[in-house]
């Protein structure tokens, strides 16, 4: 017991010595800490059989294990004492862990490891500019001796810190960011610097919380290795995508790699997109966010100190820090930099159906007809790559998919839409003159090139392929022309861009990759496959803007930008686009699906943190393949997943080839009915969901929302990722386990009403067991909210014309508020042009009012039919609509219903109960 307590005392003494202002007292404690550490090490060596090897210098022993910042992060290397000390670092061996697990680094920085010195600091109109100088070379080649530090106090809640080469320009991400004209006047943060060694110390003024302290480890800035570390004020860290993980990342020696990669979502792998942004909850409920604007291969190492290390292999260190102070405001501030998401067309929020392996257009059509036959809501019918001729873009299999134009015509007649897949790999093997996309792309020089200046040839679905260079504006024009040719034949409505990491079935190219430091850099982050070219193109490939080494993580974003632009030019309406690979600002152009998941309960569970993480990344139009893409689903799993998936902002059931069908019509009448019912519930909520997307577009609000965003003071919500909210007010508690008829979910403090019945649940902030038979999804409305709903139809178009049903959930003070954004559902820039209606609903003192703040002709086509008021404590004697008596009903569950209102949405009205 004594041995186990020694390291804890050592840790405590070190913290005291670092935080005490009295120098003598501090020095004395430090000496005591060194002595105690030495004794601890000696004792531990006796009991552990000598794991520590030769005694480490005292300066190494004072560093607690949790504060050891890795000096030798290279994978696939057994770090020896000799290797470690050649870098000037401390070596203390730890017991080995299970394979694949990371633990305490054996090789770590001593407190006096050489770093940069802040030589000068001058004030500028927007902040400060400084010079950083390194006197001793670091251990990676071409380290940069002099760095420029730029600090801009951009707003009261946003700080911009950029560190780059003082003498030579370096690659920077070609992303449009806001330029401020004047310095923030009353920032809620205070910024200080350590001069030698250089470090950033950022605090929140209101609480004194230290948000960043980069003195914990040295700054390294070499040409192909940039590293900066910081302490963290808590362990509640979110973001850093794209990964399959819980919503809160573990800080237990956990390294997250950011390098776009085509691989089925798997824990600890770098996945399809790269999002170098994190949000962190501070003790007390405040939140802040940090964005590193860098597109190179990167890893973020998390450790229990708590601490974090950014490691990237190119570009510059360009940080934005967002001070919130609440999590929703952090995400809004982040999107003020990267851009707010596009407003989707309303049909994008309907239900979508797809599979790889319909086999033919007639097979596809059969499914559409079956869905209509059972009157199951559906807006979008999709096809995967089997519609193509030989898997080549912009072609049609003339045998199996000859009736596709007729199918699309039929979909349009029924107010439904058609979406098809496109890949960025362009087949390069067709006879010269027979395949325009390749011939013309080659003629215009629009493909990624090798270092020799020839198109880089890899292998994707059609066989040998070249890869479109979307960093070249000329490629956007060629892409549009290809889409125009195909659209003239098959008038698709939206596009699904896949394989855009970019994915390659071989590593690099048909000739491998050339030697050199782009394909074999001095340091390779912990990428799947241990090589930058694993299942993608060579990092040395040439693109218009830069080398692929710098642009790889931007490939999906650049393709999305080209595709959204083409859709606008083709259709003259809001584009609908779903992309697999993503990067910050992608929400301006596309949505995202979470990739090639499996038909397993675990995959369904992981979809919720996936969904919520993309809400943080400013891509609200997101969902997972409902019922799972690969493998075979079961009726129970698919029913539960359809219930959850009906509340993905982007709702699509998708399936692979050679598996049994999993669309709702493929199951028993009971399962089919349960799926149909939950889709009808989704469609009834479309006015509410559409309004949430308007708020996302307008100011960066989240749509699918973690509970802690609404209850940041309630620490019990900080790790919840098996439930989520729509906006502020609708709580979704899905069943995520097989063989159960109940679910336990957290109900935050306050009154919540059952969505279906209006019965109330009063919670003190507790876990509540809810009945959940197979046909039931638990939904609860938060007190004080008003939800605009609509009688559902089988398409968004049919639903739009139906009467509105307003659901009022009274607060304990008998008040409520809600709003509705309404336009034609598809025209470009309706808000910006003023072609919309905006209505606010309010309840106070037993009077409901509907106030039209902005009106358009669309609102005249919609009526308010019914009003349900949950939480009316006693039966009213009468109800007055604009002063005229109306019949009503009152239920024992304290629900007041008033129907046949017949009020136009474009007219304000009031309803009073006495």
JSON list of C-alpha atoms in Angstrom, two decimals, residues 122-287:
[
{"chain": "A", "resi": 122, "resn": "UNK", "atom": "CA", "xyz": [5.25, 44.04, -30.96]},
{"chain": "A", "resi": 123, "resn": "UNK", "atom": "CA", "xyz": [1.69, 45.31, -30.93]},
{"chain": "A", "resi": 124, "resn": "UNK", "atom": "CA", "xyz": [-0.26, 45.59, -34.18]},
{"chain": "A", "resi": 125, "resn": "UNK", "atom": "CA", "xyz": [-3.66, 47.03, -35.05]},
{"chain": "A", "resi": 126, "resn": "UNK", "atom": "CA", "xyz": [-5.28, 43.61, -34.57]},
{"chain": "A", "resi": 127, "resn": "UNK", "atom": "CA", "xyz": [-3.04, 42.05, -31.93]},
{"chain": "A", "resi": 128, "resn": "UNK", "atom": "CA", "xyz": [0.66, 41.22, -31.87]},
{"chain": "A", "resi": 129, "resn": "UNK", "atom": "CA", "xyz": [3.51, 39.97, -34.02]},
{"chain": "A", "resi": 130, "resn": "UNK", "atom": "CA", "xyz": [6.49, 38.16, -32.55]},
{"chain": "A", "resi": 131, "resn": "UNK", "atom": "CA", "xyz": [9.73, 36.45, -33.52]},
{"chain": "A", "resi": 132, "resn": "UNK", "atom": "CA", "xyz": [10.53, 32.96, -32.20]},
{"chain": "A", "resi": 133, "resn": "UNK", "atom": "CA", "xyz": [14.13, 31.70, -32.37]},
{"chain": "A", "resi": 134, "resn": "UNK", "atom": "CA", "xyz": [15.47, 28.19, -31.82]},
{"chain": "A", "resi": 135, "resn": "UNK", "atom": "CA", "xyz": [19.12, 28.16, -30.75]},
{"chain": "A", "resi": 136, "resn": "UNK", "atom": "CA", "xyz": [19.59, 24.37, -30.77]},
{"chain": "A", "resi": 137, "resn": "UNK", "atom": "CA", "xyz": [18.52, 22.19, -33.67]},
{"chain": "A", "resi": 138, "resn": "UNK", "atom": "CA", "xyz": [15.74, 19.71, -33.12]},
{"chain": "A", "resi": 139, "resn": "UNK", "atom": "CA", "xyz": [16.00, 16.08, -34.26]},
{"chain": "A", "resi": 140, "resn": "UNK", "atom": "CA", "xyz": [13.93, 16.23, -37.48]},
{"chain": "A", "resi": 141, "resn": "UNK", "atom": "CA", "xyz": [15.56, 17.42, -40.70]},
{"chain": "A", "resi": 142, "resn": "UNK", "atom": "CA", "xyz": [15.24, 21.03, -41.89]},
{"chain": "A", "resi": 143, "resn": "UNK", "atom": "CA", "xyz": [13.96, 22.47, -38.66]},
{"chain": "A", "resi": 144, "resn": "UNK", "atom": "CA", "xyz": [13.22, 26.14, -39.01]},
{"chain": "A", "resi": 145, "resn": "UNK", "atom": "CA", "xyz": [15.30, 28.42, -36.83]},
{"chain": "A", "resi": 146, "resn": "UNK", "atom": "CA", "xyz": [13.15, 31.55, -36.94]},
{"chain": "A", "resi": 147, "resn": "UNK", "atom": "CA", "xyz": [9.37, 31.60, -36.77]},
{"chain": "A", "resi": 148, "resn": "UNK", "atom": "CA", "xyz": [6.84, 34.37, -37.07]},
{"chain": "A", "resi": 149, "resn": "UNK", "atom": "CA", "xyz": [4.08, 34.55, -34.46]},
{"chain": "A", "resi": 150, "resn": "UNK", "atom": "CA", "xyz": [0.89, 36.38, -35.46]},
{"chain": "A", "resi": 151, "resn": "UNK", "atom": "CA", "xyz": [-1.83, 36.97, -32.88]},
{"chain": "A", "resi": 152, "resn": "UNK", "atom": "CA", "xyz": [-5.17, 38.55, -33.78]},
{"chain": "A", "resi": 153, "resn": "UNK", "atom": "CA", "xyz": [-7.84, 39.32, -31.20]},
{"chain": "A", "resi": 154, "resn": "UNK", "atom": "CA", "xyz": [-10.54, 38.82, -33.82]},
{"chain": "A", "resi": 155, "resn": "UNK", "atom": "CA", "xyz": [-13.66, 39.01, -31.65]},
{"chain": "A", "resi": 156, "resn": "UNK", "atom": "CA", "xyz": [-14.44, 39.02, -27.94]},
{"chain": "A", "resi": 157, "resn": "UNK", "atom": "CA", "xyz": [-14.88, 35.24, -28.16]},
{"chain": "A", "resi": 158, "resn": "UNK", "atom": "CA", "xyz": [-12.40, 34.32, -30.93]},
{"chain": "A", "resi": 159, "resn": "UNK", "atom": "CA", "xyz": [-8.62, 34.36, -30.88]},
{"chain": "A", "resi": 160, "resn": "UNK", "atom": "CA", "xyz": [-6.39, 33.62, -33.89]},
{"chain": "A", "resi": 161, "resn": "UNK", "atom": "CA", "xyz": [-2.79, 32.45, -33.35]},
{"chain": "A", "resi": 162, "resn": "UNK", "atom": "CA", "xyz": [-0.60, 31.58, -36.30]},
{"chain": "A", "resi": 163, "resn": "UNK", "atom": "CA", "xyz": [2.99, 30.31, -36.28]},
{"chain": "A", "resi": 164, "resn": "UNK", "atom": "CA", "xyz": [4.89, 30.02, -39.55]},
{"chain": "A", "resi": 165, "resn": "UNK", "atom": "CA", "xyz": [8.34, 30.30, -41.12]},
{"chain": "A", "resi": 166, "resn": "UNK", "atom": "CA", "xyz": [9.62, 33.87, -40.62]},
{"chain": "A", "resi": 167, "resn": "UNK", "atom": "CA", "xyz": [11.66, 33.81, -43.85]},
{"chain": "A", "resi": 168, "resn": "UNK", "atom": "CA", "xyz": [9.95, 31.56, -46.44]},
{"chain": "A", "resi": 169, "resn": "UNK", "atom": "CA", "xyz": [6.35, 31.07, -47.54]},
{"chain": "A", "resi": 170, "resn": "UNK", "atom": "CA", "xyz": [4.82, 27.68, -46.76]},
{"chain": "A", "resi": 171, "resn": "UNK", "atom": "CA", "xyz": [1.75, 25.85, -47.99]},
{"chain": "A", "resi": 172, "resn": "UNK", "atom": "CA", "xyz": [-1.45, 27.06, -46.31]},
{"chain": "A", "resi": 173, "resn": "UNK", "atom": "CA", "xyz": [-4.96, 25.63, -46.64]},
{"chain": "A", "resi": 174, "resn": "UNK", "atom": "CA", "xyz": [-6.82, 27.45, -49.45]},
{"chain": "A", "resi": 175, "resn": "UNK", "atom": "CA", "xyz": [-9.90, 28.07, -47.31]},
{"chain": "A", "resi": 176, "resn": "UNK", "atom": "CA", "xyz": [-11.73, 31.39, -47.25]},
{"chain": "A", "resi": 177, "resn": "UNK", "atom": "CA", "xyz": [-11.69, 32.64, -43.67]},
{"chain": "A", "resi": 178, "resn": "UNK", "atom": "CA", "xyz": [-13.07, 35.92, -42.33]},
{"chain": "A", "resi": 179, "resn": "UNK", "atom": "CA", "xyz": [-10.75, 38.92, -42.22]},
{"chain": "A", "resi": 180, "resn": "UNK", "atom": "CA", "xyz": [-11.36, 41.25, -39.29]},
{"chain": "A", "resi": 181, "resn": "UNK", "atom": "CA", "xyz": [-10.77, 44.98, -39.57]},
{"chain": "A", "resi": 182, "resn": "UNK", "atom": "CA", "xyz": [-10.43, 45.91, -35.91]},
{"chain": "A", "resi": 183, "resn": "UNK", "atom": "CA", "xyz": [-9.21, 44.39, -32.68]},
{"chain": "A", "resi": 184, "resn": "UNK", "atom": "CA", "xyz": [-11.72, 42.94, -30.20]},
{"chain": "A", "resi": 185, "resn": "UNK", "atom": "CA", "xyz": [-12.52, 45.50, -27.52]},
{"chain": "A", "resi": 186, "resn": "UNK", "atom": "CA", "xyz": [-13.60, 43.33, -24.57]},
{"chain": "A", "resi": 187, "resn": "UNK", "atom": "CA", "xyz": [-12.27, 39.82, -25.07]},
{"chain": "A", "resi": 188, "resn": "UNK", "atom": "CA", "xyz": [-13.46, 37.27, -22.52]},
{"chain": "A", "resi": 189, "resn": "UNK", "atom": "CA", "xyz": [-9.99, 35.70, -22.58]},
{"chain": "A", "resi": 190, "resn": "UNK", "atom": "CA", "xyz": [-6.57, 36.83, -21.43]},
{"chain": "A", "resi": 191, "resn": "UNK", "atom": "CA", "xyz": [-3.43, 35.84, -23.33]},
{"chain": "A", "resi": 192, "resn": "UNK", "atom": "CA", "xyz": [0.07, 35.66, -21.91]},
{"chain": "A", "resi": 193, "resn": "UNK", "atom": "CA", "xyz": [3.33, 34.22, -23.17]},
{"chain": "A", "resi": 194, "resn": "UNK", "atom": "CA", "xyz": [6.23, 32.39, -21.66]},
{"chain": "A", "resi": 195, "resn": "UNK", "atom": "CA", "xyz": [9.32, 33.90, -23.30]},
{"chain": "A", "resi": 196, "resn": "UNK", "atom": "CA", "xyz": [11.91, 31.19, -22.70]},
{"chain": "A", "resi": 197, "resn": "UNK", "atom": "CA", "xyz": [10.90, 28.57, -23.47]},
{"chain": "A", "resi": 198, "resn": "UNK", "atom": "CA", "xyz": [8.19, 30.06, -25.68]},
{"chain": "A", "resi": 199, "resn": "UNK", "atom": "CA", "xyz": [4.69, 29.11, -24.68]},
{"chain": "A", "resi": 200, "resn": "UNK", "atom": "CA", "xyz": [1.10, 30.30, -25.01]},
{"chain": "A", "resi": 201, "resn": "UNK", "atom": "CA", "xyz": [-0.95, 30.72, -21.83]},
{"chain": "A", "resi": 202, "resn": "UNK", "atom": "CA", "xyz": [-4.63, 31.35, -22.49]},
{"chain": "A", "resi": 203, "resn": "UNK", "atom": "CA", "xyz": [-7.16, 31.86, -19.70]},
{"chain": "A", "resi": 204, "resn": "UNK", "atom": "CA", "xyz": [-10.87, 32.49, -19.44]},
{"chain": "A", "resi": 205, "resn": "UNK", "atom": "CA", "xyz": [-11.21, 35.80, -17.61]},
{"chain": "A", "resi": 206, "resn": "UNK", "atom": "CA", "xyz": [-14.45, 34.97, -15.80]},
{"chain": "A", "resi": 207, "resn": "UNK", "atom": "CA", "xyz": [-13.13, 31.83, -14.10]},
{"chain": "A", "resi": 208, "resn": "UNK", "atom": "CA", "xyz": [-9.34, 31.98, -14.47]},
{"chain": "A", "resi": 209, "resn": "UNK", "atom": "CA", "xyz": [-9.43, 28.53, -16.08]},
{"chain": "A", "resi": 210, "resn": "UNK", "atom": "CA", "xyz": [-6.26, 27.86, -18.10]},
{"chain": "A", "resi": 211, "resn": "UNK", "atom": "CA", "xyz": [-7.48, 26.74, -21.53]},
{"chain": "A", "resi": 212, "resn": "UNK", "atom": "CA", "xyz": [-4.08, 26.40, -23.19]},
{"chain": "A", "resi": 213, "resn": "UNK", "atom": "CA", "xyz": [-0.62, 26.09, -21.70]},
{"chain": "A", "resi": 214, "resn": "UNK", "atom": "CA", "xyz": [1.88, 25.09, -24.39]},
{"chain": "A", "resi": 215, "resn": "UNK", "atom": "CA", "xyz": [4.90, 25.18, -22.09]},
{"chain": "A", "resi": 216, "resn": "UNK", "atom": "CA", "xyz": [4.24, 21.55, -21.10]},
{"chain": "A", "resi": 217, "resn": "UNK", "atom": "CA", "xyz": [6.40, 20.28, -23.99]},
{"chain": "A", "resi": 218, "resn": "UNK", "atom": "CA", "xyz": [8.72, 21.86, -26.56]},
{"chain": "A", "resi": 219, "resn": "UNK", "atom": "CA", "xyz": [7.50, 23.43, -29.80]},
{"chain": "A", "resi": 220, "resn": "UNK", "atom": "CA", "xyz": [9.07, 21.71, -32.82]},
{"chain": "A", "resi": 221, "resn": "UNK", "atom": "CA", "xyz": [8.72, 23.27, -36.27]},
{"chain": "A", "resi": 222, "resn": "UNK", "atom": "CA", "xyz": [10.65, 21.41, -38.98]},
{"chain": "A", "resi": 223, "resn": "UNK", "atom": "CA", "xyz": [9.75, 21.36, -42.66]},
{"chain": "A", "resi": 224, "resn": "UNK", "atom": "CA", "xyz": [7.88, 18.03, -42.34]},
{"chain": "A", "resi": 225, "resn": "UNK", "atom": "CA", "xyz": [7.28, 17.74, -38.61]},
{"chain": "A", "resi": 226, "resn": "UNK", "atom": "CA", "xyz": [5.35, 20.36, -36.64]},
{"chain": "A", "resi": 227, "resn": "UNK", "atom": "CA", "xyz": [4.44, 19.64, -33.03]},
{"chain": "A", "resi": 228, "resn": "UNK", "atom": "CA", "xyz": [2.89, 21.62, -30.23]},
{"chain": "A", "resi": 229, "resn": "UNK", "atom": "CA", "xyz": [1.43, 20.34, -26.95]},
{"chain": "A", "resi": 230, "resn": "UNK", "atom": "CA", "xyz": [-0.90, 21.80, -24.36]},
{"chain": "A", "resi": 231, "resn": "UNK", "atom": "CA", "xyz": [-2.42, 20.98, -21.03]},
{"chain": "A", "resi": 232, "resn": "UNK", "atom": "CA", "xyz": [-6.22, 20.65, -20.99]},
{"chain": "A", "resi": 233, "resn": "UNK", "atom": "CA", "xyz": [-8.54, 21.92, -18.24]},
{"chain": "A", "resi": 234, "resn": "UNK", "atom": "CA", "xyz": [-10.62, 18.71, -18.16]},
{"chain": "A", "resi": 235, "resn": "UNK", "atom": "CA", "xyz": [-10.95, 15.26, -19.69]},
{"chain": "A", "resi": 236, "resn": "UNK", "atom": "CA", "xyz": [-14.22, 15.98, -21.54]},
{"chain": "A", "resi": 237, "resn": "UNK", "atom": "CA", "xyz": [-12.98, 16.36, -25.10]},
{"chain": "A", "resi": 238, "resn": "UNK", "atom": "CA", "xyz": [-15.09, 15.93, -28.27]},
{"chain": "A", "resi": 239, "resn": "UNK", "atom": "CA", "xyz": [-14.52, 16.21, -32.02]},
{"chain": "A", "resi": 240, "resn": "UNK", "atom": "CA", "xyz": [-11.26, 15.41, -33.85]},
{"chain": "A", "resi": 241, "resn": "UNK", "atom": "CA", "xyz": [-12.87, 13.42, -36.67]},
{"chain": "A", "resi": 242, "resn": "UNK", "atom": "CA", "xyz": [-13.38, 11.23, -38.46]},
{"chain": "A", "resi": 243, "resn": "UNK", "atom": "CA", "xyz": [-13.25, 8.29, -36.09]},
{"chain": "A", "resi": 244, "resn": "UNK", "atom": "CA", "xyz": [-15.49, 5.58, -34.75]},
{"chain": "A", "resi": 245, "resn": "UNK", "atom": "CA", "xyz": [-15.49, 6.28, -31.04]},
{"chain": "A", "resi": 246, "resn": "UNK", "atom": "CA", "xyz": [-17.64, 7.33, -28.13]},
{"chain": "A", "resi": 247, "resn": "UNK", "atom": "CA", "xyz": [-18.68, 10.98, -28.17]},
{"chain": "A", "resi": 248, "resn": "UNK", "atom": "CA", "xyz": [-16.14, 11.83, -25.45]},
{"chain": "A", "resi": 249, "resn": "UNK", "atom": "CA", "xyz": [-12.66, 10.67, -26.44]},
{"chain": "A", "resi": 250, "resn": "UNK", "atom": "CA", "xyz": [-10.59, 8.70, -23.99]},
{"chain": "A", "resi": 251, "resn": "UNK", "atom": "CA", "xyz": [-7.46, 10.54, -22.85]},
{"chain": "A", "resi": 252, "resn": "UNK", "atom": "CA", "xyz": [-5.81, 7.28, -21.84]},
{"chain": "A", "resi": 253, "resn": "UNK", "atom": "CA", "xyz": [-2.81, 7.52, -24.22]},
{"chain": "A", "resi": 254, "resn": "UNK", "atom": "CA", "xyz": [-5.11, 7.69, -27.22]},
{"chain": "A", "resi": 255, "resn": "UNK", "atom": "CA", "xyz": [-3.80, 8.82, -30.61]},
{"chain": "A", "resi": 256, "resn": "UNK", "atom": "CA", "xyz": [-6.31, 9.98, -33.25]},
{"chain": "A", "resi": 257, "resn": "UNK", "atom": "CA", "xyz": [-5.00, 10.15, -36.82]},
{"chain": "A", "resi": 258, "resn": "UNK", "atom": "CA", "xyz": [-6.44, 12.51, -39.45]},
{"chain": "A", "resi": 259, "resn": "UNK", "atom": "CA", "xyz": [-5.77, 11.26, -42.99]},
{"chain": "A", "resi": 260, "resn": "UNK", "atom": "CA", "xyz": [-8.72, 10.53, -45.29]},
{"chain": "A", "resi": 261, "resn": "UNK", "atom": "CA", "xyz": [-8.97, 6.79, -45.84]},
{"chain": "A", "resi": 262, "resn": "UNK", "atom": "CA", "xyz": [-11.43, 4.38, -47.43]},
{"chain": "A", "resi": 263, "resn": "UNK", "atom": "CA", "xyz": [-12.04, 1.76, -44.76]},
{"chain": "A", "resi": 264, "resn": "UNK", "atom": "CA", "xyz": [-15.16, 0.39, -43.09]},
{"chain": "A", "resi": 265, "resn": "UNK", "atom": "CA", "xyz": [-15.67, 2.29, -39.83]},
{"chain": "A", "resi": 266, "resn": "UNK", "atom": "CA", "xyz": [-13.48, 0.59, -37.23]},
{"chain": "A", "resi": 267, "resn": "UNK", "atom": "CA", "xyz": [-12.34, 1.77, -33.83]},
{"chain": "A", "resi": 268, "resn": "UNK", "atom": "CA", "xyz": [-8.90, 3.47, -33.79]},
{"chain": "A", "resi": 269, "resn": "UNK", "atom": "CA", "xyz": [-8.62, 3.72, -37.61]},
{"chain": "A", "resi": 270, "resn": "UNK", "atom": "CA", "xyz": [-8.35, 7.00, -39.48]},
{"chain": "A", "resi": 271, "resn": "UNK", "atom": "CA", "xyz": [-11.58, 7.17, -41.48]},
{"chain": "A", "resi": 272, "resn": "UNK", "atom": "CA", "xyz": [-12.97, 9.04, -44.48]},
{"chain": "A", "resi": 273, "resn": "UNK", "atom": "CA", "xyz": [-12.65, 12.68, -43.41]},
{"chain": "A", "resi": 274, "resn": "UNK", "atom": "CA", "xyz": [-10.36, 15.00, -41.46]},
{"chain": "A", "resi": 275, "resn": "UNK", "atom": "CA", "xyz": [-11.65, 17.48, -38.88]},
{"chain": "A", "resi": 276, "resn": "UNK", "atom": "CA", "xyz": [-8.88, 19.04, -36.77]},
{"chain": "A", "resi": 277, "resn": "UNK", "atom": "CA", "xyz": [-11.27, 20.67, -34.32]},
{"chain": "A", "resi": 278, "resn": "UNK", "atom": "CA", "xyz": [-12.08, 19.83, -30.73]},
{"chain": "A", "resi": 279, "resn": "UNK", "atom": "CA", "xyz": [-14.61, 21.07, -28.21]},
{"chain": "A", "resi": 280, "resn": "UNK", "atom": "CA", "xyz": [-13.82, 20.78, -24.52]},
{"chain": "A", "resi": 281, "resn": "UNK", "atom": "CA", "xyz": [-16.12, 21.09, -21.52]},
{"chain": "A", "resi": 282, "resn": "UNK", "atom": "CA", "xyz": [-14.54, 22.90, -18.59]},
{"chain": "A", "resi": 283, "resn": "UNK", "atom": "CA", "xyz": [-15.42, 22.22, -14.96]},
{"chain": "A", "resi": 284, "resn": "UNK", "atom": "CA", "xyz": [-18.42, 24.40, -14.17]},
{"chain": "A", "resi": 285, "resn": "UNK", "atom": "CA", "xyz": [-20.12, 24.02, -17.56]},
{"chain": "A", "resi": 286, "resn": "UNK", "atom": "CA", "xyz": [-18.22, 26.47, -19.76]},
{"chain": "A", "resi": 287, "resn": "UNK", "atom": "CA", "xyz": [-16.87, 25.23, -23.10]}
]
